[in-house]
Short mmCIF file of C-alpha atoms in Angstrom, two decimals:
data_model
loop_
_atom_site.label_atom_id
_atom_site.label_comp_id
_atom_site.label_asym_id
_atom_site.label_seq_id
_atom_site.Cartn_x
_atom_site.Cartn_y
_atom_site.Cartn_z
CA MET A 236 -27.49 -233.98 -77.15
CA SER A 237 -26.03 -232.12 -80.10
CA SER A 238 -23.51 -229.36 -79.57
CA SER A 239 -25.78 -226.68 -81.10
CA ILE A 240 -28.57 -227.57 -78.64
CA THR A 241 -26.08 -227.55 -75.76
CA VAL A 242 -24.78 -224.12 -76.79
CA SER A 243 -28.35 -222.81 -77.16
CA LEU A 244 -29.25 -224.17 -73.74
CA ILE A 245 -26.19 -222.54 -72.17
CA PHE A 246 -27.05 -219.14 -73.75
CA PHE A 247 -30.65 -219.49 -72.60
CA LEU A 248 -29.57 -220.25 -69.02
CA LEU A 249 -27.09 -217.38 -69.05
CA SER A 250 -29.75 -214.96 -70.24
CA LEU A 251 -32.05 -216.08 -67.41
CA SER A 252 -29.37 -215.61 -64.78
CA SER A 253 -28.38 -212.15 -66.02
CA THR A 254 -31.96 -210.86 -66.04
CA SER A 255 -32.80 -212.43 -62.71
CA SER A 256 -29.81 -210.76 -61.07
CA LEU A 257 -31.01 -207.31 -62.11
CA PRO A 258 -33.46 -206.90 -59.19
CA PHE A 259 -30.75 -208.22 -56.87
CA LYS A 260 -28.29 -205.58 -58.16
CA ARG A 261 -30.86 -202.82 -57.66
CA SER A 262 -31.65 -204.12 -54.20
CA GLY A 263 -27.91 -204.30 -53.49
CA TYR A 264 -27.52 -200.63 -54.42
CA VAL A 265 -30.14 -199.45 -51.95
CA GLN A 266 -28.95 -201.87 -49.26
CA ASN A 267 -25.43 -200.51 -49.63
CA ALA A 268 -26.58 -196.88 -49.56
CA CYS A 269 -28.79 -197.45 -46.52
CA SER A 270 -26.15 -199.39 -44.60
CA VAL A 271 -24.89 -196.11 -43.11
CA THR A 272 -28.25 -195.13 -41.62
CA HIS A 273 -29.79 -195.89 -38.22
CA TYR A 274 -33.15 -196.71 -39.82
CA GLN A 275 -32.08 -199.14 -42.53
CA LYS A 276 -35.45 -200.83 -43.06
CA LEU A 277 -37.24 -197.49 -43.53
CA CYS A 278 -34.41 -196.28 -45.73
CA VAL A 279 -34.58 -199.32 -48.01
CA GLN A 280 -38.38 -199.15 -48.24
CA SER A 281 -38.37 -195.43 -49.02
CA LEU A 282 -35.41 -195.25 -51.37
CA ALA A 283 -35.71 -198.53 -53.31
CA PRO A 284 -37.42 -196.79 -56.28
CA PHE A 285 -34.24 -194.74 -56.81
CA SER A 286 -31.95 -197.78 -57.18
CA SER A 287 -31.89 -197.90 -60.97
CA VAL A 288 -30.91 -194.22 -61.16
CA ALA A 289 -28.70 -193.75 -58.09
CA LYS A 290 -26.79 -197.06 -58.32
CA ASN A 291 -23.50 -196.48 -56.44
CA SER A 292 -23.54 -192.67 -56.52
CA PRO A 293 -23.42 -191.13 -53.02
CA SER A 294 -24.55 -187.74 -54.39
CA LYS A 295 -27.61 -189.27 -56.07
CA TRP A 296 -28.48 -191.19 -52.90
CA ALA A 297 -28.15 -187.99 -50.86
CA ARG A 298 -30.49 -186.21 -53.30
CA ALA A 299 -32.93 -189.12 -53.16
CA GLY A 300 -32.89 -189.07 -49.36
CA VAL A 301 -33.61 -185.36 -49.20
CA SER A 302 -36.32 -185.65 -51.87
CA VAL A 303 -38.11 -188.35 -49.89
CA ALA A 304 -37.69 -186.35 -46.67
CA ILE A 305 -39.26 -183.32 -48.39
CA SER A 306 -42.22 -185.36 -49.59
CA ASP A 307 -42.75 -186.87 -46.15
CA ASN A 308 -42.35 -183.49 -44.41
CA LYS A 309 -44.94 -181.96 -46.77
CA ASP A 310 -47.41 -184.76 -46.06
CA VAL A 311 -47.05 -184.33 -42.30
CA LEU A 312 -47.32 -180.55 -42.49
CA ARG A 313 -50.38 -180.80 -44.75
CA SER A 314 -52.11 -183.12 -42.28
CA LEU A 315 -51.30 -180.79 -39.37
CA LEU A 316 -52.66 -177.80 -41.25
CA LYS A 317 -55.96 -179.63 -41.84
CA MET A 318 -56.49 -180.39 -38.16
CA ARG A 319 -59.13 -178.35 -36.45
CA ARG A 320 -57.77 -176.39 -33.55
CA SER A 321 -61.04 -176.88 -31.67
CA ALA A 322 -60.30 -180.61 -31.40
CA PHE A 323 -57.42 -179.85 -29.02
CA GLY A 324 -57.01 -178.51 -25.52
CA LYS A 325 -55.14 -175.24 -24.95
CA ARG A 326 -51.75 -176.89 -24.35
CA ASP A 327 -52.23 -179.15 -27.40
CA ARG A 328 -53.15 -176.13 -29.57
CA VAL A 329 -49.95 -174.35 -28.58
CA ALA A 330 -47.89 -177.48 -29.31
CA LEU A 331 -49.68 -177.93 -32.65
CA SER A 332 -49.04 -174.33 -33.66
CA ASP A 333 -45.37 -174.57 -32.69
CA CYS A 334 -45.04 -177.87 -34.51
CA ARG A 335 -46.50 -176.43 -37.71
CA GLU A 336 -43.98 -173.59 -37.58
CA LEU A 337 -41.10 -175.98 -36.89
CA LEU A 338 -42.11 -178.32 -39.73
CA GLN A 339 -42.28 -175.36 -42.10
CA ASP A 340 -38.76 -174.36 -41.05
CA SER A 341 -37.66 -177.97 -41.53
CA LEU A 342 -39.18 -178.00 -45.01
CA ASP A 343 -37.40 -174.76 -45.92
CA ASN A 344 -34.06 -176.27 -44.84
CA LEU A 345 -34.73 -179.46 -46.80
CA HIS A 346 -35.53 -177.42 -49.93
CA LYS A 347 -32.31 -175.39 -49.54
CA SER A 348 -30.42 -178.67 -49.19
CA LEU A 349 -31.91 -180.18 -52.32
CA ALA A 350 -31.10 -177.05 -54.32
CA VAL A 351 -27.43 -177.31 -53.33
CA LEU A 352 -27.31 -181.07 -53.94
CA ARG A 353 -28.54 -180.46 -57.48
CA THR A 354 -25.83 -177.90 -58.25
CA PHE A 355 -22.61 -179.10 -56.65
CA ARG A 356 -19.47 -177.22 -57.63
CA ALA A 357 -16.23 -179.09 -57.08
CA GLY A 358 -14.37 -175.97 -55.95
CA GLU A 359 -16.93 -175.29 -53.22
CA PHE A 360 -17.54 -178.87 -52.09
CA GLN A 361 -16.39 -178.44 -48.47
CA GLU A 362 -18.32 -175.20 -47.95
CA GLN A 363 -21.44 -176.72 -49.53
CA MET A 364 -21.13 -179.83 -47.38
CA SER A 365 -20.90 -177.65 -44.28
CA ASP A 366 -24.06 -175.74 -45.27
CA LEU A 367 -25.88 -178.98 -46.05
CA ALA A 368 -24.91 -180.54 -42.72
CA THR A 369 -26.19 -177.44 -40.91
CA TRP A 370 -29.51 -177.37 -42.79
CA LEU A 371 -30.19 -181.09 -42.48
CA SER A 372 -29.25 -181.08 -38.80
CA THR A 373 -31.60 -178.15 -38.26
CA ALA A 374 -34.41 -180.00 -40.08
CA LEU A 375 -33.85 -182.94 -37.75
CA THR A 376 -33.74 -180.73 -34.65
CA ASP A 377 -36.93 -178.92 -35.68
CA LYS A 378 -38.82 -182.22 -35.72
CA ASP A 379 -37.34 -183.29 -32.40
CA THR A 380 -38.37 -179.95 -30.89
CA CYS A 381 -41.89 -180.44 -32.28
CA LEU A 382 -42.09 -183.79 -30.47
CA ASP A 383 -40.83 -182.16 -27.26
CA GLY A 384 -43.76 -179.76 -27.43
CA PHE A 385 -46.21 -182.63 -27.17
CA GLU A 386 -44.55 -184.20 -24.11
CA LYS A 387 -46.74 -182.36 -21.62
CA THR A 388 -49.94 -182.57 -23.63
CA SER A 389 -52.79 -185.06 -23.43
CA ALA A 390 -50.88 -188.17 -24.42
CA LYS A 391 -54.11 -190.17 -24.39
CA SER A 392 -55.51 -188.21 -27.31
CA ALA A 393 -55.58 -190.24 -30.53
CA MET A 394 -54.76 -187.07 -32.48
CA VAL A 395 -51.66 -186.38 -30.40
CA ARG A 396 -50.48 -189.99 -30.76
CA MET A 397 -50.97 -189.78 -34.53
CA ILE A 398 -49.01 -186.50 -34.69
CA ARG A 399 -46.17 -187.99 -32.66
CA ARG A 400 -46.06 -191.07 -34.89
CA ARG A 401 -46.05 -189.04 -38.13
CA VAL A 402 -43.45 -186.52 -36.91
CA THR A 403 -41.24 -189.32 -35.58
CA THR A 404 -41.22 -191.04 -38.97
CA SER A 405 -40.50 -187.72 -40.64
CA MET A 406 -37.63 -187.20 -38.18
CA TYR A 407 -36.27 -190.63 -39.15
CA MET A 408 -36.38 -189.60 -42.82
CA SER A 409 -34.36 -186.48 -41.99
CA SER A 410 -31.89 -188.65 -40.09
CA ILE A 411 -31.54 -190.90 -43.13
CA SER A 412 -30.86 -187.82 -45.30
CA LEU A 413 -28.17 -186.64 -42.92
CA ALA A 414 -26.52 -190.09 -42.85
CA LEU A 415 -26.49 -190.21 -46.67
CA LEU A 416 -25.00 -186.72 -46.72
CA ASN A 417 -22.27 -187.84 -44.33
CA LYS A 418 -21.51 -190.76 -46.65
CA LEU A 419 -21.22 -188.29 -49.54
CA ALA A 420 -18.88 -186.12 -47.45
CA ALA A 421 -16.69 -189.14 -46.70
CA ASP A 422 -16.68 -190.49 -50.27
CA GLY A 423 -16.58 -187.17 -52.11
CA LEU A 424 -18.04 -186.43 -55.51
#
């Protein structure tokens, strides 16, 4: 084999290996970011699309986590608002109404969090982190309280089971956001 063919073959193989490692790098970014969460599989599935932008930036991962939590919270709230109250018993209706209110409060706290994450100021980092931790913790607690409201309702109802499942997943997304925020707090800007 001539040396020019050997060199060409080496460059070709190197170009293949560098392009094939790109998805691995992106997957490595999200795996690393999600390693601090309790729900790593859900985190990786939900945040993988942000890998090429967030890379190794804790602040970008925190923003991505809150953005996904907002989207999920909106979807759950929208589905709860569409449910007919007549399909529920009295106790279920009360729990549904409370849950809607709690999810709206959760959404408000997530929006406040995203606004701060988009406008960090180095001189106010600790104060902003404290506010963010409070808001994200409250968003998480709101969803947990919503689930508590359905504990004494008709657990056999398919609608109630669906609500519990959707709110639980949304609660996990808020937990992921809080874990990513804690990573940002530990790593700094």
